[in-house]
Amino acid sequence: GAGVSQSPRYKVAKRGQDVALRCDPISGHVSLFWYQQALGQGPEFLTYFQNEAQLDKSGLPSDRFFAERPEGSVSTLKIQRTQQEDSAVYLCASSPGQGPSYEQYFGPGTRLTVT
Amino acid sequence: AQTVTQSQPEMSVQEAETVTLSCTYDTSENNYYLFWYKQPPSRQMILVIRQEAYKQQNATENRFSVNFQKAAKSFSLKISDSQLGDTAMYFCAFRPDSNYQLIWGAGTKLIIKP
C-alpha cells in the first residue's frame, strides 16, 4: 500500500517568496503532523490535525507559517515571505488514531532551501 | 520544559557487534511513551521500537531492545548483531499522554563498518 507522500521533494525559494508544501497521508489516517528538521538536528513539532481540525499549532514559529487540511485528508503547509532560517526539511507524518500509542508513519520530507 | 538528550553525536562499530545508544529525558508527566526512530540516508523516518512508561518490562523487537529506567529517566537502545543496514541516524523521542507533540533528541549517527 501507499505510504505518506510529500511534494515537492526539493524546493528552492528566493527570500521573500511564498511556498506551499503538500502532504498526502495514508488513506484513512485520522491524525496528521508536520515537523521541521534543521540540518543535523532532530525534528521539531510544528502542528497537528485530527481529521480537518487543527488541534495544536503551538510549534509554528511565526505567523508566516500556516497549515490546513480542509477535507481531513491532504494537508498543505504554507510559508509566506520565506526567510533563510526557514531552510530545513519539512516532514509530514500520519497516524491511524489520535492517541500517543499509535505509530506515526513519516513521509520522505521536503527539503526547502531559501536563498 | 520537557527535553530529550542524546549525548552521543556519533558512534561506530564493526558489523556483528552489539551497540548501545543512550537517551535521557526530563518530564514531570507520569504517563508517556518513548520511541526510537531510525532515519537512513534516504531520510524516511522509521519506527524501531516503542515503550509505554507504565509497562515495567523492556520492549524488544528482534535484534533491538531497550533498557528503560523510569526513575533515572533513561531509555537506551541496544542493537545486537549489528548489520550494515543499521547505518543511520537514530532519534529518541518522547510523547506525553497529555498532548500530541513528539519531542525529539538531536540524534546519534550510527555507522556500522564491514
XYZ file of N, CA, C and O in Angstrom, chain B residues 14-107:
376
model
N 31.901 -2.337 14.523
C 32.070 -3.336 13.482
C 30.784 -4.145 13.329
O 30.030 -4.351 14.295
N 30.567 -4.591 12.120
C 29.445 -5.474 11.825
C 29.466 -6.658 12.790
O 30.539 -7.169 13.135
N 28.253 -7.048 13.229
C 28.037 -8.179 14.135
C 28.256 -7.833 15.607
O 27.899 -8.631 16.479
N 28.805 -6.677 15.898
C 28.968 -6.273 17.296
C 27.635 -5.767 17.860
O 26.690 -5.486 17.133
N 27.627 -5.617 19.163
C 26.473 -5.041 19.857
C 26.785 -3.591 20.204
O 27.919 -3.266 20.591
N 25.799 -2.723 20.038
C 25.995 -1.300 20.316
C 24.806 -0.785 21.121
O 23.674 -1.236 20.928
N 25.093 0.138 22.019
C 24.042 0.742 22.848
C 24.041 2.247 22.668
O 25.082 2.898 22.839
N 22.886 2.780 22.326
C 22.711 4.219 22.165
C 21.964 4.759 23.387
O 20.953 4.185 23.791
N 22.448 5.850 23.930
C 21.852 6.360 25.158
C 20.861 7.485 24.898
O 20.952 8.198 23.895
N 19.920 7.612 25.813
C 18.897 8.665 25.739
C 18.407 8.939 27.151
O 18.090 8.001 27.899
N 18.373 10.186 27.516
C 17.736 10.576 28.773
C 16.690 11.632 28.464
O 16.755 12.313 27.434
N 15.727 11.746 29.343
C 14.640 12.696 29.106
C 14.250 13.337 30.426
O 14.591 12.837 31.504
N 13.558 14.431 30.316
C 13.134 15.146 31.509
C 11.659 15.485 31.368
O 11.248 16.090 30.367
N 10.870 15.077 32.337
C 9.444 15.354 32.315
C 8.875 15.224 33.710
O 9.426 14.500 34.544
N 7.757 15.911 33.929
C 7.034 15.743 35.186
C 5.774 14.901 34.975
O 5.030 14.633 35.914
N 5.556 14.488 33.736
C 4.404 13.655 33.426
C 4.608 12.260 33.995
O 5.739 11.786 34.125
N 3.492 11.597 34.271
C 3.569 10.238 34.787
C 3.305 9.195 33.701
O 3.868 8.106 33.725
N 2.467 9.580 32.752
C 2.124 8.658 31.660
C 2.656 9.199 30.348
O 2.331 10.328 29.955
N 3.448 8.381 29.663
C 4.038 8.836 28.402
C 4.546 7.626 27.620
O 4.542 6.497 28.117
N 4.959 7.903 26.411
C 5.521 6.879 25.542
C 6.904 7.330 25.086
O 7.144 8.524 24.877
N 7.760 6.366 24.899
C 9.116 6.630 24.411
C 9.328 5.838 23.139
O 8.823 4.718 22.996
N 10.076 6.419 22.226
C 10.273 5.814 20.918
C 11.736 5.938 20.497
O 12.424 6.895 20.842
N 12.160 4.975 19.712
C 13.389 5.102 18.947
C 13.009 5.036 17.463
O 12.324 4.103 17.032
N 13.466 6.058 16.723
C 13.250 6.115 15.285
C 14.597 6.036 14.589
O 15.619 6.521 15.084
N 14.572 5.445 13.405
C 15.755 5.326 12.553
C 15.524 6.165 11.299
O 14.433 6.115 10.711
N 16.539 6.942 10.923
C 16.443 7.739 9.710
C 17.644 7.430 8.829
O 18.720 8.000 8.985
N 17.472 6.517 7.857
C 18.576 6.183 6.953
C 18.895 7.371 6.051
O 18.125 8.339 6.003
N 19.972 7.304 5.317
C 20.353 8.418 4.448
C 19.248 8.856 3.486
O 19.236 9.987 3.071
N 18.306 8.033 3.124
C 17.182 8.418 2.257
C 16.206 9.330 2.976
O 15.312 9.898 2.357
N 16.346 9.474 4.287
C 15.617 10.414 5.146
C 14.212 10.013 5.570
O 13.556 10.773 6.209
N 13.699 8.848 5.162
C 12.369 8.465 5.644
C 12.514 7.897 7.051
O 13.251 6.951 7.294
N 11.839 8.513 7.992
C 11.899 8.135 9.396
C 11.092 6.851 9.610
O 9.949 6.737 9.156
N 11.691 5.886 10.319
C 11.027 4.600 10.545
C 11.043 4.302 12.035
O 12.073 4.460 12.696
N 9.911 3.864 12.561
C 9.850 3.479 13.975
C 10.615 2.174 14.195
O 10.409 1.198 13.483
N 11.503 2.176 15.182
C 12.269 0.980 15.528
C 11.604 0.232 16.671
O 11.380 -0.982 16.604
N 11.268 0.981 17.724
C 10.738 0.332 18.920
C 10.060 1.389 19.786
O 10.429 2.566 19.726
N 9.078 0.967 20.564
C 8.390 1.902 21.454
C 8.218 1.264 22.843
O 8.196 0.045 22.977
N 8.109 2.129 23.833
C 7.961 1.688 25.233
C 6.900 2.543 25.904
O 6.945 3.765 25.794
N 5.973 1.889 26.577
C 4.974 2.627 27.356
C 5.491 2.756 28.780
O 5.932 1.770 29.374
N 5.429 3.948 29.323
C 6.063 4.215 30.611
C 5.480 3.387 31.753
O 6.165 3.099 32.731
N 4.211 3.009 31.646
C 3.602 2.265 32.744
C 3.935 0.766 32.685
O 3.603 0.022 33.595
N 4.595 0.350 31.611
C 4.992 -1.054 31.496
C 6.420 -1.217 32.003
O 7.329 -0.536 31.535
N 6.615 -2.093 32.965
C 7.948 -2.281 33.519
C 8.831 -3.127 32.613
O 10.056 -2.967 32.607
N 8.211 -4.007 31.846
C 9.001 -4.889 31.001
C 9.587 -4.114 29.831
O 8.876 -3.358 29.156
N 10.876 -4.321 29.593
C 11.539 -3.648 28.482
C 11.061 -4.200 27.147
O 10.949 -5.410 26.962
N 10.825 -3.295 26.191
C 10.367 -3.701 24.870
C 11.510 -4.341 24.083
O 12.681 -3.969 24.234
N 11.136 -5.295 23.233
C 12.101 -5.985 22.368
C 11.469 -6.186 21.006
O 10.296 -6.545 20.906
N 12.274 -5.920 19.962
C 11.850 -6.177 18.587
C 13.029 -6.790 17.855
O 13.925 -6.103 17.386
N 13.030 -8.119 17.787
C 14.109 -8.849 17.107
C 15.465 -8.444 17.689
O 15.721 -8.680 18.858
N 16.345 -7.840 16.894
C 17.697 -7.503 17.374
C 17.729 -6.224 18.219
O 18.783 -5.840 18.728
N 16.586 -5.554 18.316
C 16.528 -4.272 19.014
C 15.824 -4.435 20.367
O 14.761 -5.045 20.447
N 16.436 -3.909 21.388
C 15.827 -3.941 22.710
C 16.153 -2.641 23.430
O 17.078 -1.923 23.046
N 15.342 -2.342 24.433
C 15.580 -1.120 25.196
C 15.854 -1.469 26.647
O 15.472 -2.523 27.143
N 16.555 -0.533 27.309
C 16.729 -0.586 28.753
C 16.060 0.666 29.299
O 16.610 1.771 29.209
N 14.849 0.493 29.812
C 14.041 1.608 30.287
C 14.166 1.690 31.805
O 13.786 0.753 32.520
N 14.709 2.796 32.270
C 14.881 3.041 33.708
C 14.057 4.284 34.045
O 14.530 5.417 33.883
N 12.804 4.050 34.503
C 11.895 5.185 34.679
C 12.391 6.171 35.739
O 12.308 7.377 35.560
N 12.884 5.654 36.838
C 13.323 6.553 37.913
C 14.489 7.422 37.461
O 14.581 8.595 37.810
N 15.362 6.851 36.674
C 16.520 7.589 36.170
C 16.192 8.364 34.909
O 17.036 9.121 34.414
N 14.982 8.183 34.377
C 14.570 8.817 33.118
C 15.583 8.520 32.019
O 16.083 9.426 31.340
N 15.830 7.244 31.853
C 16.801 6.793 30.867
C 16.150 5.749 29.960
O 15.364 4.915 30.423
N 16.483 5.804 28.685
C 15.828 4.944 27.693
C 16.855 4.614 26.614
O 16.891 5.238 25.559
N 17.696 3.630 26.835
C 18.761 3.315 25.886
C 18.315 2.213 24.926
O 17.462 1.384 25.250
N 18.905 2.233 23.758
C 18.604 1.267 22.700
C 19.807 0.362 22.485
O 20.910 0.857 22.269
N 19.580 -0.934 22.536
C 20.637 -1.895 22.259
C 20.352 -2.590 20.933
O 19.252 -3.102 20.715
N 21.358 -2.576 20.074
C 21.260 -3.270 18.794
C 22.240 -4.436 18.837
O 23.456 -4.237 18.968
N 21.727 -5.631 18.743
C 22.570 -6.832 18.768
C 22.887 -7.279 17.346
O 22.108 -7.026 16.426
N 24.042 -7.936 17.191
C 24.405 -8.478 15.883
C 24.214 -7.414 14.793
O 23.471 -7.617 13.818
N 24.860 -6.291 14.955
C 24.624 -5.149 14.065
C 24.929 -5.509 12.612
O 25.829 -6.302 12.311
N 24.144 -4.902 11.717
C 24.261 -5.151 10.288
C 24.538 -3.851 9.553
O 24.237 -2.771 10.059
N 25.084 -3.971 8.346
C 25.410 -2.771 7.572
C 24.174 -1.894 7.369
O 24.264 -0.663 7.360
N 23.022 -2.520 7.225
C 21.777 -1.771 7.031
C 21.309 -1.002 8.249
O 20.357 -0.220 8.156
N 21.970 -1.209 9.369
C 21.628 -0.440 10.571
C 22.255 0.949 10.548
O 21.941 1.782 11.399
N 23.146 1.191 9.605
C 23.756 2.510 9.490
C 22.679 3.560 9.242
O 21.916 3.454 8.272
N 22.582 4.550 10.109
C 21.521 5.557 10.028
C 21.678 6.537 11.180
O 22.520 6.348 12.064
N 20.855 7.574 11.153
C 20.664 8.423 12.322
C 19.589 7.776 13.184
O 18.567 7.313 12.666
N 19.811 7.763 14.484
C 18.823 7.214 15.414
C 18.369 8.335 16.345
O 19.182 9.019 16.971
N 17.049 8.490 16.413
C 16.461 9.533 17.242
C 15.626 8.919 18.358
O 14.815 8.011 18.116
N 15.811 9.419 19.536
C 14.972 9.087 20.670
C 13.878 10.146 20.753
O 14.158 11.336 20.540
N 12.649 9.725 21.034
C 11.540 10.680 21.090
C 10.599 10.309 22.227
O 10.493 9.142 22.625
N 9.906 11.313 22.698
C 9.052 11.206 23.877
C 7.711 11.866 23.575
O 7.666 12.917 22.937
N 6.630 11.214 24.006
C 5.317 11.826 23.824
C 4.482 11.606 25.079
O 4.174 10.463 25.427
N 4.113 12.691 25.749
C 3.279 12.517 26.941
C 1.838 12.209 26.556
O 1.391 12.553 25.461
N 1.133 11.576 27.450
C -0.289 11.296 27.235
C -1.094 12.577 27.082
O -2.162 12.575 26.475
N -0.579 13.659 27.661
C -1.381 14.879 27.794
C -1.414 15.739 26.541
O -2.222 16.668 26.471
N -0.536 15.497 25.584
C -0.630 16.297 24.359
C -0.161 15.500 23.147
O 0.129 14.310 23.242
N -0.134 16.185 22.011
C 0.084 15.497 20.739
C 1.524 15.550 20.260
O 1.869 14.919 19.283
N 2.353 16.303 20.936
C 3.677 16.588 20.399
C 4.670 15.475 20.690
O 4.776 14.995 21.813
N 5.415 15.069 19.661
C 6.591 14.231 19.844
C 7.769 15.163 20.080
O 8.009 16.069 19.287
N 8.497 14.926 21.163
C 9.675 15.725 21.478
C 10.894 14.861 21.191
O 10.994 13.733 21.686
N 11.824 15.405 20.405
C 12.909 14.602 19.858
C 14.259 15.006 20.435
O 14.504 16.175 20.747
N 15.149 14.008 20.490
C 16.544 14.298 20.758
C 17.239 14.744 19.474
O 16.634 14.737 18.397
N 18.505 15.102 19.607
C 19.269 15.615 18.462
C 19.790 14.504 17.563
O 20.265 14.782 16.463
N 19.710 13.253 18.022
C 20.090 12.130 17.194
C 21.502 11.647 17.434
O 22.376 12.380 17.914
